Amino acid sequence: MSVAALVPAPHALAGTRERRLLKPGWPLAVLYLGFPLWWALGLAQLIFFAMALAMAVILRRKGDLVVPRGFALWLLFLVWMFIGVFVTHAQAPDTVPGGGIGRVAGFAVWAGWYVAITVVMLYVVNTARELPTQRVVRLLAWMFVVTTGFGVLAMLAPTLEFRSPMELVLPRSLTSKNFVRTLVHPSLSSSSDFLGYVQPRPTAPFPYSNAWGNNIALYLPFFVLAWTGRDAGWRRRLAPLVLVAAVFPITFSLNRGLWISLGMAAAYAAFRLAVNGRYRALQALVAAVLVGGIVFVSSPLYDTLMLRVETPHSNDRRAGTAETVVSVTAQGSPVVGYGTTRTMQGSFSSLAGGETAQCHQCAAPPLGTQGFMWRLVLTTGFVGTLLCLAFYAHQFLRRARGPAPLDVAGCSVLLISVLCFFVYDSLGSAMFTTMVAVGLMARADLPDETPEVAS
């Protein structure tokens, strides 16, 4: 058996009462089915924490918990991450000194995300009997439809934005900070001009265009699984329309990381389908890629893609950030890292450099941003980074030979996740999805658990 008991016996009566009042899986349903509403209310980030708290209460009432194989690696990583609170005051080489309570507050927010994604993974594993796998997969597929819909809207009405109720309630001293305002202020897109003209990039229902790209890439395998299978029903007829619609915002998002991860995931899925002898599904995938590719190359979308590929905007900043993070961590705190991000002194080229009115990009971005991988290295050291990556590698390898469609989709999500770690700040809604995938794959190890999503 692949699971182990962790927590003492349940409060059976309380669990029964919860089941009577609400359907199993209600926190995930509230989160994902209502996500457009949460976005409009300015609660698109807080809702993850609220529903994770509800899941934690449900798990506590259930009593004995089971965990995925390899959970010890993740548990050790969490311990390692929490040790970081004791080094938030540490001075990293060539960074701005100080930080005080602000660093501790930043640590608390990101630690909260780690706890939330751990809870959702355990919730998915431990509700296998009352919450069908197909239900969870369809909720994540719905999020692909939602993200695509917002992306199309962003192309049609790129300037649409409004003040959310959350924004109106919060003190002005908070909403005046760009970070907070971005999280609670609904807007469909952000504008970029590095192609030589203003290009709106979809952001909604997420705060940033990179987050939009990271999330839609992770929702896609679940959409294909739920909307193109034999039991998809009416969804199967609409699936091609949704996929075609998604091509436009995916192209105009200018997210190279998204494009690369989708290409790698498609290649991996084709390989797995061939190995598993699912030749009809493989033929359908190859035909869709060929036809879609010919149409795409013949359209103006191809010119936009090529222009983006030939415009290496942000390459130097990303490379400089990654190189500096590895160097600073190796010099000052290679074992446990620094707990939180740090601000560099000057720029990558000079201590006297920095942002000016004419050059906002001249300032170095905070160390630990520009990719979750660099946050891992800086905040948890090389040991914490290895523990985290080892957990994901373990989950991938143990299901890599699984014949079920859910194994292919789950491993594709893990592959996309790790690829995106290098370019996107994935800790948030994106890693929430990744841990749902881990939880779903772990259900295969439960007694009498049969995958419910057919091909």
CSV table of C-alpha atoms in Angstrom, one decimal:
chain,number,residue,atom,x,y,z
A,1,MET,CA,0.0,0.0,0.0
A,2,SER,CA,1.3,3.4,-0.9
A,3,VAL,CA,-0.2,5.4,1.9
A,4,ALA,CA,0.4,5.8,5.7
A,5,ALA,CA,-1.7,6.8,8.6
A,6,LEU,CA,-0.7,10.2,10.1
A,7,VAL,CA,-3.5,11.6,12.2
A,8,PRO,CA,-5.6,10.2,15.1
A,9,ALA,CA,-9.2,9.0,14.8
A,10,PRO,CA,-12.0,11.0,13.4
A,11,HIS,CA,-14.9,12.9,14.8
A,12,ALA,CA,-17.4,10.7,13.0
A,13,LEU,CA,-20.5,12.7,14.0
A,14,ALA,CA,-19.1,16.0,12.9
A,15,GLY,CA,-18.1,14.4,9.6
A,16,THR,CA,-21.6,13.1,9.0
A,17,ARG,CA,-23.1,16.5,9.7
A,18,GLU,CA,-20.7,18.1,7.2
A,19,ARG,CA,-21.7,15.6,4.5
A,20,ARG,CA,-25.4,16.2,5.1
A,21,LEU,CA,-25.1,20.0,4.7
A,22,LEU,CA,-22.7,20.2,1.8
A,23,LYS,CA,-21.8,17.9,-1.1
A,24,PRO,CA,-18.4,16.2,-1.0
A,25,GLY,CA,-15.8,18.3,-2.6
A,26,TRP,CA,-17.7,21.6,-2.0
A,27,PRO,CA,-14.5,23.6,-1.3
A,28,LEU,CA,-13.1,22.8,-4.7
A,29,ALA,CA,-16.5,23.5,-6.4
A,30,VAL,CA,-16.8,26.8,-4.6
A,31,LEU,CA,-13.2,27.8,-5.5
A,32,TYR,CA,-13.3,26.9,-9.2
A,33,LEU,CA,-16.9,27.2,-10.3
A,34,GLY,CA,-17.1,30.6,-8.6
A,35,PHE,CA,-13.7,31.8,-9.7
A,36,PRO,CA,-15.0,34.5,-12.1
A,37,LEU,CA,-17.0,36.0,-9.2
A,38,TRP,CA,-14.0,35.8,-6.8
A,39,TRP,CA,-12.0,37.7,-9.4
A,40,ALA,CA,-14.6,40.4,-9.8
A,41,LEU,CA,-14.8,40.8,-6.0
A,42,GLY,CA,-11.0,41.1,-5.7
A,43,LEU,CA,-10.8,37.8,-3.8
A,44,ALA,CA,-9.1,35.7,-6.4
A,45,GLN,CA,-6.1,35.1,-4.2
A,46,LEU,CA,-7.7,35.0,-0.8
A,47,ILE,CA,-10.2,32.4,-1.9
A,48,PHE,CA,-7.5,29.8,-2.2
A,49,PHE,CA,-6.6,30.3,1.5
A,50,ALA,CA,-10.2,30.3,2.6
A,51,MET,CA,-11.0,27.0,0.8
A,52,ALA,CA,-7.7,25.5,2.0
A,53,LEU,CA,-8.8,26.3,5.5
A,54,ALA,CA,-12.2,24.6,4.9
A,55,MET,CA,-10.4,21.6,3.5
A,56,ALA,CA,-8.1,21.4,6.6
A,57,VAL,CA,-11.2,21.5,8.9
A,58,ILE,CA,-12.8,18.6,6.9
A,59,LEU,CA,-9.6,16.6,7.0
A,60,ARG,CA,-9.4,17.1,10.8
A,61,ARG,CA,-12.9,15.8,11.1
A,62,LYS,CA,-12.2,12.8,8.9
A,63,GLY,CA,-9.5,11.7,11.3
A,64,ASP,CA,-6.9,9.2,10.0
A,65,LEU,CA,-5.3,10.6,6.9
A,66,VAL,CA,-3.4,8.9,4.1
A,67,VAL,CA,-0.6,10.5,2.3
A,68,PRO,CA,1.1,10.0,-1.1
A,69,ARG,CA,4.2,7.9,-1.4
A,70,GLY,CA,7.2,10.2,-1.0
A,71,PHE,CA,5.4,12.5,1.3
A,72,ALA,CA,8.3,12.4,3.8
A,73,LEU,CA,10.3,14.3,1.2
A,74,TRP,CA,7.7,17.1,1.1
A,75,LEU,CA,7.3,17.1,4.9
A,76,LEU,CA,11.1,17.5,5.3
A,77,PHE,CA,11.0,20.3,2.7
A,78,LEU,CA,8.3,22.1,4.7
A,79,VAL,CA,10.3,21.8,7.8
A,80,TRP,CA,13.3,23.2,5.9
A,81,MET,CA,11.3,26.0,4.5
A,82,PHE,CA,10.0,27.0,8.0
A,83,ILE,CA,13.5,27.1,9.3
A,84,GLY,CA,14.0,30.0,7.0
A,85,VAL,CA,12.1,32.3,9.3
A,86,PHE,CA,15.2,32.3,11.5
A,87,VAL,CA,17.4,33.7,8.7
A,88,THR,CA,15.1,36.4,7.3
A,89,HIS,CA,17.3,39.0,9.1
A,90,ALA,CA,20.5,37.7,7.6
A,91,GLN,CA,22.5,40.0,5.3
A,92,ALA,CA,23.0,38.4,1.9
A,93,PRO,CA,26.1,39.5,-0.1
A,94,ASP,CA,25.6,42.6,-2.3
A,95,THR,CA,22.0,43.1,-1.2
A,96,VAL,CA,20.2,46.0,0.5
A,97,PRO,CA,20.5,45.6,4.3
A,98,GLY,CA,17.6,45.7,6.7
A,99,GLY,CA,14.1,44.4,6.1
A,100,GLY,CA,12.6,44.0,9.6
A,101,ILE,CA,9.0,43.0,10.1
A,102,GLY,CA,8.4,43.3,6.3
A,103,ARG,CA,10.5,40.3,5.6
A,104,VAL,CA,8.8,38.3,8.3
A,105,ALA,CA,5.4,39.3,6.8
A,106,GLY,CA,6.6,38.2,3.3
A,107,PHE,CA,7.8,34.9,4.7
A,108,ALA,CA,4.4,34.4,6.4
A,109,VAL,CA,2.5,34.9,3.1
A,110,TRP,CA,4.6,32.5,1.1
A,111,ALA,CA,4.7,30.0,3.9
A,112,GLY,CA,0.9,30.2,3.9
A,113,TRP,CA,0.9,29.2,0.2
A,114,TYR,CA,3.1,26.2,0.9
A,115,VAL,CA,0.6,25.1,3.6
A,116,ALA,CA,-2.4,25.7,1.4
A,117,ILE,CA,-1.0,23.6,-1.5
A,118,THR,CA,-0.2,20.8,1.0
A,119,VAL,CA,-3.7,20.8,2.4
A,120,VAL,CA,-5.3,20.6,-1.1
A,121,MET,CA,-3.1,17.6,-2.0
A,122,LEU,CA,-4.1,15.8,1.2
A,123,TYR,CA,-7.7,16.7,0.7
A,124,VAL,CA,-7.8,15.2,-2.8
A,125,VAL,CA,-6.1,12.0,-1.6
A,126,ASN,CA,-8.4,11.6,1.4
A,127,THR,CA,-11.7,12.2,-0.3
A,128,ALA,CA,-11.3,9.6,-3.0
A,129,ARG,CA,-14.3,7.6,-1.9
A,130,GLU,CA,-16.8,10.5,-1.8
A,131,LEU,CA,-15.4,12.9,-4.4
A,132,PRO,CA,-15.1,11.2,-7.8
A,133,THR,CA,-11.9,11.8,-9.7
A,134,GLN,CA,-13.9,12.8,-12.7
A,135,ARG,CA,-15.5,15.6,-10.8
A,136,VAL,CA,-12.2,17.1,-9.8
A,137,VAL,CA,-10.8,16.7,-13.4
A,138,ARG,CA,-13.9,18.5,-14.8
A,139,LEU,CA,-13.5,21.4,-12.3
A,140,LEU,CA,-9.9,21.9,-13.5
A,141,ALA,CA,-11.1,21.6,-17.1
A,142,TRP,CA,-13.7,24.2,-16.4
A,143,MET,CA,-10.8,26.5,-15.3
A,144,PHE,CA,-9.2,26.1,-18.7
A,145,VAL,CA,-12.5,27.3,-20.3
A,146,VAL,CA,-12.7,30.2,-17.9
A,147,THR,CA,-9.0,31.2,-18.5
A,148,THR,CA,-9.5,30.9,-22.2
A,149,GLY,CA,-12.7,33.0,-22.0
A,150,PHE,CA,-11.0,35.8,-20.1
A,151,GLY,CA,-8.1,35.6,-22.5
A,152,VAL,CA,-10.4,36.2,-25.5
A,153,LEU,CA,-12.1,39.0,-23.6
A,154,ALA,CA,-8.7,40.6,-23.0
A,155,MET,CA,-8.2,40.6,-26.8
A,156,LEU,CA,-11.6,42.2,-27.4
A,157,ALA,CA,-11.6,44.7,-24.5
A,158,PRO,CA,-8.0,45.1,-23.3
A,159,THR,CA,-8.6,48.3,-21.3
A,160,LEU,CA,-11.5,46.9,-19.2
A,161,GLU,CA,-10.8,47.2,-15.5
A,162,PHE,CA,-12.7,48.3,-12.4
A,163,ARG,CA,-12.4,48.7,-8.7
A,164,SER,CA,-13.4,45.6,-6.8
A,165,PRO,CA,-15.4,45.6,-3.5
A,166,MET,CA,-12.2,44.3,-1.8
A,167,GLU,CA,-10.3,47.3,-3.2
A,168,LEU,CA,-12.9,49.7,-1.8
A,169,VAL,CA,-12.8,48.1,1.6
A,170,LEU,CA,-9.1,48.0,2.1
A,171,PRO,CA,-7.3,51.0,3.5
A,172,ARG,CA,-5.8,53.3,0.8
A,173,SER,CA,-2.4,52.9,2.4
A,174,LEU,CA,-2.5,49.2,1.3
A,175,THR,CA,-4.2,49.6,-2.1
A,176,SER,CA,-1.6,52.3,-3.0
A,177,LYS,CA,1.1,49.6,-3.0
A,178,ASN,CA,1.4,48.2,-6.5
A,179,PHE,CA,1.7,44.6,-5.3
A,180,VAL,CA,-1.5,44.7,-3.3
A,181,ARG,CA,-3.4,46.7,-5.9
A,182,THR,CA,-2.5,44.1,-8.6
A,183,LEU,CA,-4.0,41.4,-6.5
A,184,VAL,CA,-7.3,43.0,-5.7
A,185,HIS,CA,-7.9,45.2,-8.8
A,186,PRO,CA,-9.6,43.3,-11.6
A,187,SER,CA,-8.2,44.1,-15.1
A,188,LEU,CA,-8.4,42.0,-18.2
A,189,SER,CA,-4.9,42.6,-19.5
A,190,SER,CA,-1.5,44.4,-19.1
A,191,SER,CA,0.2,46.2,-21.9
A,192,SER,CA,3.7,45.5,-23.2
A,193,ASP,CA,5.7,47.5,-25.8
A,194,PHE,CA,8.9,45.5,-26.3
A,195,LEU,CA,7.7,44.3,-29.7
A,196,GLY,CA,7.8,47.9,-30.9
A,197,TYR,CA,4.1,48.5,-30.5
A,198,VAL,CA,1.6,48.2,-27.6
A,199,GLN,CA,0.4,44.6,-27.2
A,200,PRO,CA,-2.2,43.8,-24.6
A,201,ARG,CA,-1.4,40.5,-22.8
A,202,PRO,CA,-4.2,38.6,-21.0
A,203,THR,CA,-4.0,38.6,-17.2
A,204,ALA,CA,-7.5,37.8,-15.9
A,205,PRO,CA,-8.6,36.0,-13.9
A,206,PHE,CA,-5.0,36.1,-12.5
A,207,PRO,CA,-2.9,39.1,-11.5
A,208,TYR,CA,-0.1,38.9,-14.0
A,209,SER,CA,0.2,37.8,-17.7
A,210,ASN,CA,2.9,35.3,-16.7
A,211,ALA,CA,0.5,33.8,-14.1
A,212,TRP,CA,-2.2,33.5,-16.9
A,213,GLY,CA,0.3,31.6,-19.0
A,214,ASN,CA,1.4,29.3,-16.2
A,215,ASN,CA,-2.1,28.5,-15.1
A,216,ILE,CA,-3.6,27.8,-18.6
A,217,ALA,CA,-0.8,25.5,-19.4
A,218,LEU,CA,-1.5,23.4,-16.3
A,219,TYR,CA,-5.3,23.3,-16.9
A,220,LEU,CA,-4.9,22.1,-20.5
A,221,PRO,CA,-4.1,18.4,-19.7
A,222,PHE,CA,-7.2,18.2,-17.6
A,223,PHE,CA,-9.3,19.9,-20.3
A,224,VAL,CA,-8.2,17.4,-22.9
A,225,LEU,CA,-8.9,14.5,-20.4
A,226,ALA,CA,-12.3,15.7,-19.5
A,227,TRP,CA,-13.6,17.2,-22.7
A,228,THR,CA,-12.3,14.9,-25.4
A,229,GLY,CA,-12.8,11.5,-23.8
A,230,ARG,CA,-15.6,9.0,-24.6
A,231,ASP,CA,-17.6,10.0,-21.6
A,232,ALA,CA,-17.3,13.7,-22.2
A,233,GLY,CA,-20.8,14.0,-23.6
A,234,TRP,CA,-21.8,17.4,-24.9
A,235,ARG,CA,-18.3,18.7,-24.0
A,236,ARG,CA,-16.7,16.6,-26.7
A,237,ARG,CA,-18.5,18.6,-29.5
A,238,LEU,CA,-17.5,22.0,-28.0
A,239,ALA,CA,-13.9,21.0,-27.2
A,240,PRO,CA,-12.4,21.9,-30.6
A,241,LEU,CA,-14.0,25.3,-30.5
A,242,VAL,CA,-12.6,26.0,-27.1
A,243,LEU,CA,-9.1,24.8,-28.2
A,244,VAL,CA,-9.2,27.0,-31.3
A,245,ALA,CA,-10.3,30.0,-29.2
A,246,ALA,CA,-7.4,29.4,-26.8
A,247,VAL,CA,-4.9,29.7,-29.6
A,248,PHE,CA,-5.4,33.5,-29.9
A,249,PRO,CA,-4.8,34.6,-26.3
A,250,ILE,CA,-2.0,32.0,-25.9
A,251,THR,CA,-0.3,33.6,-28.9
A,252,PHE,CA,-0.9,37.2,-27.9
A,253,SER,CA,0.2,36.4,-24.3
A,254,LEU,CA,3.8,36.5,-25.7
A,255,ASN,CA,4.7,33.9,-23.0
A,256,ARG,CA,7.6,31.9,-24.4
A,257,GLY,CA,7.6,29.7,-21.3
A,258,LEU,CA,4.0,28.8,-22.0
A,259,TRP,CA,4.7,27.9,-25.6
A,260,ILE,CA,7.8,25.8,-24.8
A,261,SER,CA,6.0,23.9,-22.0
A,262,LEU,CA,3.0,23.1,-24.2
A,263,GLY,CA,5.3,21.8,-26.9
A,264,MET,CA,7.1,19.6,-24.4
A,265,ALA,CA,3.9,18.4,-22.9
A,266,ALA,CA,2.4,17.5,-26.3
A,267,ALA,CA,5.6,15.6,-27.2
A,268,TYR,CA,5.5,13.7,-23.9
A,269,ALA,CA,1.8,12.9,-24.3
A,270,ALA,CA,2.4,11.5,-27.8
A,271,PHE,CA,5.2,9.4,-26.6
A,272,ARG,CA,3.1,8.0,-23.7
A,273,LEU,CA,0.2,7.3,-26.0
A,274,ALA,CA,2.5,5.4,-28.4
A,275,VAL,CA,4.0,3.4,-25.5
A,276,ASN,CA,0.6,2.6,-24.1
A,277,GLY,CA,-0.6,1.4,-27.5
A,278,ARG,CA,-3.3,4.0,-27.7
A,279,TYR,CA,-2.9,4.6,-31.4
A,280,ARG,CA,-6.2,6.2,-32.1
A,281,ALA,CA,-5.6,8.8,-29.5
A,282,LEU,CA,-2.1,9.3,-30.8
A,283,GLN,CA,-3.4,9.7,-34.4
A,284,ALA,CA,-6.0,12.2,-33.2
A,285,LEU,CA,-3.2,14.2,-31.4
A,286,VAL,CA,-0.8,14.1,-34.4
A,287,ALA,CA,-3.6,15.1,-36.8
A,288,ALA,CA,-4.7,18.0,-34.6
A,289,VAL,CA,-1.1,19.3,-34.2
A,290,LEU,CA,-0.5,19.0,-38.0
A,291,VAL,CA,-3.8,20.7,-39.1
A,292,GLY,CA,-3.6,23.3,-36.4
A,293,GLY,CA,0.1,23.9,-37.1
A,294,ILE,CA,-0.6,24.5,-40.9
A,295,VAL,CA,-3.5,26.9,-40.1
A,296,PHE,CA,-1.5,28.7,-37.5
A,297,VAL,CA,1.6,29.2,-39.7
A,298,SER,CA,-0.7,30.5,-42.5
A,299,SER,CA,-2.3,33.1,-40.2
A,300,PRO,CA,-1.0,36.5,-38.9
A,301,LEU,CA,-0.6,34.8,-35.4
A,302,TYR,CA,2.6,33.2,-36.7
A,303,ASP,CA,4.2,36.6,-37.4
A,304,THR,CA,3.5,37.7,-33.8
A,305,LEU,CA,5.0,34.5,-32.5
A,306,MET,CA,8.1,34.8,-34.6
A,307,LEU,CA,8.5,38.5,-33.7
A,308,ARG,CA,8.4,37.5,-30.0
A,309,VAL,CA,10.9,34.8,-30.5
A,310,GLU,CA,13.3,37.2,-32.2
A,311,THR,CA,12.8,39.8,-29.5
A,312,PRO,CA,14.8,38.5,-26.5
A,313,HIS,CA,13.2,40.9,-24.0
A,314,SER,CA,13.9,40.1,-20.4
A,315,ASN,CA,16.5,37.4,-21.2
A,316,ASP,CA,19.4,39.4,-19.6
A,317,ARG,CA,17.3,40.2,-16.5
A,318,ARG,CA,16.3,36.6,-16.0
A,319,ALA,CA,19.8,35.3,-16.6
A,320,GLY,CA,21.3,37.9,-14.3
A,321,THR,CA,18.8,37.2,-11.6
A,322,ALA,CA,19.3,33.4,-11.8
A,323,GLU,CA,23.1,33.8,-11.8
A,324,THR,CA,23.1,36.2,-8.9
A,325,VAL,CA,20.8,34.1,-6.8
A,326,VAL,CA,23.0,31.0,-7.2
A,327,SER,CA,26.1,33.0,-6.4
A,328,VAL,CA,24.7,34.8,-3.4
A,329,THR,CA,23.2,31.6,-1.9
A,330,ALA,CA,26.5,29.7,-2.5
A,331,GLN,CA,28.5,32.4,-0.9
A,332,GLY,CA,26.4,33.2,2.1
A,333,SER,CA,23.8,30.5,3.0
A,334,PRO,CA,24.0,27.4,0.8
A,335,VAL,CA,22.2,25.1,3.3
A,336,VAL,CA,19.1,26.9,4.4
A,337,GLY,CA,19.1,30.0,2.2
A,338,TYR,CA,17.7,33.3,3.4
A,339,GLY,CA,14.0,32.6,4.1
A,340,THR,CA,12.7,35.5,1.9
A,341,THR,CA,13.6,37.5,-1.2
A,342,ARG,CA,16.3,40.2,-1.2
A,343,THR,CA,16.8,43.5,-3.0
A,344,MET,CA,20.1,43.9,-4.9
A,345,GLN,CA,22.3,47.0,-4.5
A,346,GLY,CA,22.4,48.8,-7.8
A,347,SER,CA,22.0,46.8,-11.0
A,348,PHE,CA,23.6,43.7,-12.5
A,349,SER,CA,26.3,45.9,-14.1
A,350,SER,CA,27.0,48.5,-11.4
A,351,LEU,CA,26.5,49.3,-7.8
A,352,ALA,CA,25.6,52.8,-8.8
A,353,GLY,CA,23.0,51.6,-11.4
A,354,GLY,CA,19.3,51.4,-10.9
A,355,GLU,CA,15.9,52.4,-12.1
A,356,THR,CA,15.5,55.8,-13.7
A,357,ALA,CA,12.6,57.7,-15.3
A,358,GLN,CA,13.9,56.8,-18.7
A,359,CYS,CA,14.8,53.2,-17.9
A,360,HIS,CA,12.6,51.2,-15.5
A,361,GLN,CA,14.3,48.0,-16.6
A,362,CYS,CA,17.7,49.2,-15.4
A,363,ALA,CA,17.0,48.2,-11.8
A,364,ALA,CA,17.6,44.5,-11.0
A,365,PRO,CA,14.5,42.7,-10.0
A,366,PRO,CA,14.3,41.4,-6.4
A,367,LEU,CA,16.4,38.2,-6.0
A,368,GLY,CA,14.1,35.2,-5.7
A,369,THR,CA,11.7,36.4,-8.4
A,370,GLN,CA,11.7,35.8,-12.2
A,371,GLY,CA,11.0,32.1,-11.6
A,372,PHE,CA,10.0,29.8,-8.7
A,373,MET,CA,13.3,27.9,-9.1
A,374,TRP,CA,15.3,30.9,-8.0
A,375,ARG,CA,12.9,31.6,-5.1
A,376,LEU,CA,13.5,28.0,-4.0
A,377,VAL,CA,17.3,28.4,-4.1
A,378,LEU,CA,17.4,31.7,-2.4
A,379,THR,CA,14.8,31.1,0.3
A,380,THR,CA,15.5,27.4,1.2
A,381,GLY,CA,19.1,26.9,0.0
A,382,PHE,CA,20.3,24.1,-2.2
A,383,VAL,CA,19.2,21.4,0.4
A,384,GLY,CA,15.6,22.7,0.3
A,385,THR,CA,15.6,23.0,-3.4
A,386,LEU,CA,16.7,19.4,-3.8
A,387,LEU,CA,14.0,18.2,-1.4
A,388,CYS,CA,11.3,20.0,-3.2
A,389,LEU,CA,12.4,18.8,-6.7
A,390,ALA,CA,13.0,15.3,-5.4
A,391,PHE,CA,9.3,15.1,-4.3
A,392,TYR,CA,8.1,16.1,-7.7
A,393,ALA,CA,10.5,13.8,-9.4
A,394,HIS,CA,9.3,10.9,-7.2
A,395,GLN,CA,5.6,11.6,-8.1
A,396,PHE,CA,6.5,11.8,-11.8
A,397,LEU,CA,8.6,8.6,-11.9
A,398,ARG,CA,6.2,6.4,-10.0
A,399,ARG,CA,3.3,7.1,-12.4
A,400,ALA,CA,5.4,7.6,-15.5
A,401,ARG,CA,4.7,4.1,-16.7
A,402,GLY,CA,1.0,4.1,-15.6
A,403,PRO,CA,-1.3,3.2,-18.5
A,404,ALA,CA,-4.3,5.2,-17.3
A,405,PRO,CA,-5.2,8.5,-19.1
A,406,LEU,CA,-5.0,10.2,-15.7
A,407,ASP,CA,-1.4,9.1,-15.4
A,408,VAL,CA,-0.5,10.7,-18.7
A,409,ALA,CA,-2.4,13.9,-17.8
A,410,GLY,CA,-0.9,14.0,-14.3
A,411,CYS,CA,2.7,13.5,-15.5
A,412,SER,CA,2.1,16.1,-18.2
A,413,VAL,CA,1.1,18.6,-15.4
A,414,LEU,CA,4.2,17.8,-13.4
A,415,LEU,CA,6.4,18.2,-16.5
A,416,ILE,CA,4.8,21.5,-17.3
A,417,SER,CA,5.1,22.6,-13.7
A,418,VAL,CA,8.8,22.0,-13.4
A,419,LEU,CA,9.6,23.6,-16.8
A,420,CYS,CA,7.6,26.7,-15.7
A,421,PHE,CA,9.5,26.8,-12.4
A,422,PHE,CA,12.5,28.3,-14.3
A,423,VAL,CA,10.5,31.3,-15.7
A,424,TYR,CA,7.3,31.8,-13.7
A,425,ASP,CA,6.7,32.6,-10.0
A,426,SER,CA,4.6,29.5,-9.7
A,427,LEU,CA,3.9,29.5,-5.9
A,428,GLY,CA,0.2,30.3,-5.9
A,429,SER,CA,-2.7,29.1,-8.0
A,430,ALA,CA,-0.4,27.3,-10.4
A,431,MET,CA,1.2,25.1,-7.7
A,432,PHE,CA,-2.3,24.6,-6.2
A,433,THR,CA,-3.2,22.9,-9.5
A,434,THR,CA,0.0,20.9,-9.5
A,435,MET,CA,-0.7,19.5,-6.0
A,436,VAL,CA,-4.3,18.6,-7.0
A,437,ALA,CA,-2.7,16.5,-9.8
A,438,VAL,CA,-0.3,14.9,-7.3
A,439,GLY,CA,-3.3,14.1,-5.1
A,440,LEU,CA,-5.3,12.6,-8.0
A,441,MET,CA,-2.4,10.4,-9.1
A,442,ALA,CA,-1.9,9.2,-5.5
A,443,ARG,CA,-5.5,7.9,-5.5
A,444,ALA,CA,-4.3,5.0,-7.7
A,445,ASP,CA,-2.5,3.6,-4.7
A,446,LEU,CA,-5.6,3.5,-2.5
A,447,PRO,CA,-7.4,0.2,-2.0
A,448,ASP,CA,-10.3,-0.5,-4.4
A,449,GLU,CA,-9.6,2.8,-6.2
A,450,THR,CA,-10.2,2.6,-9.9
A,451,PRO,CA,-9.5,5.6,-12.2
A,452,GLU,CA,-12.8,7.0,-13.2
A,453,VAL,CA,-11.8,9.1,-16.2
A,454,ALA,CA,-11.8,7.0,-19.3
A,455,SER,CA,-10.1,7.7,-22.6
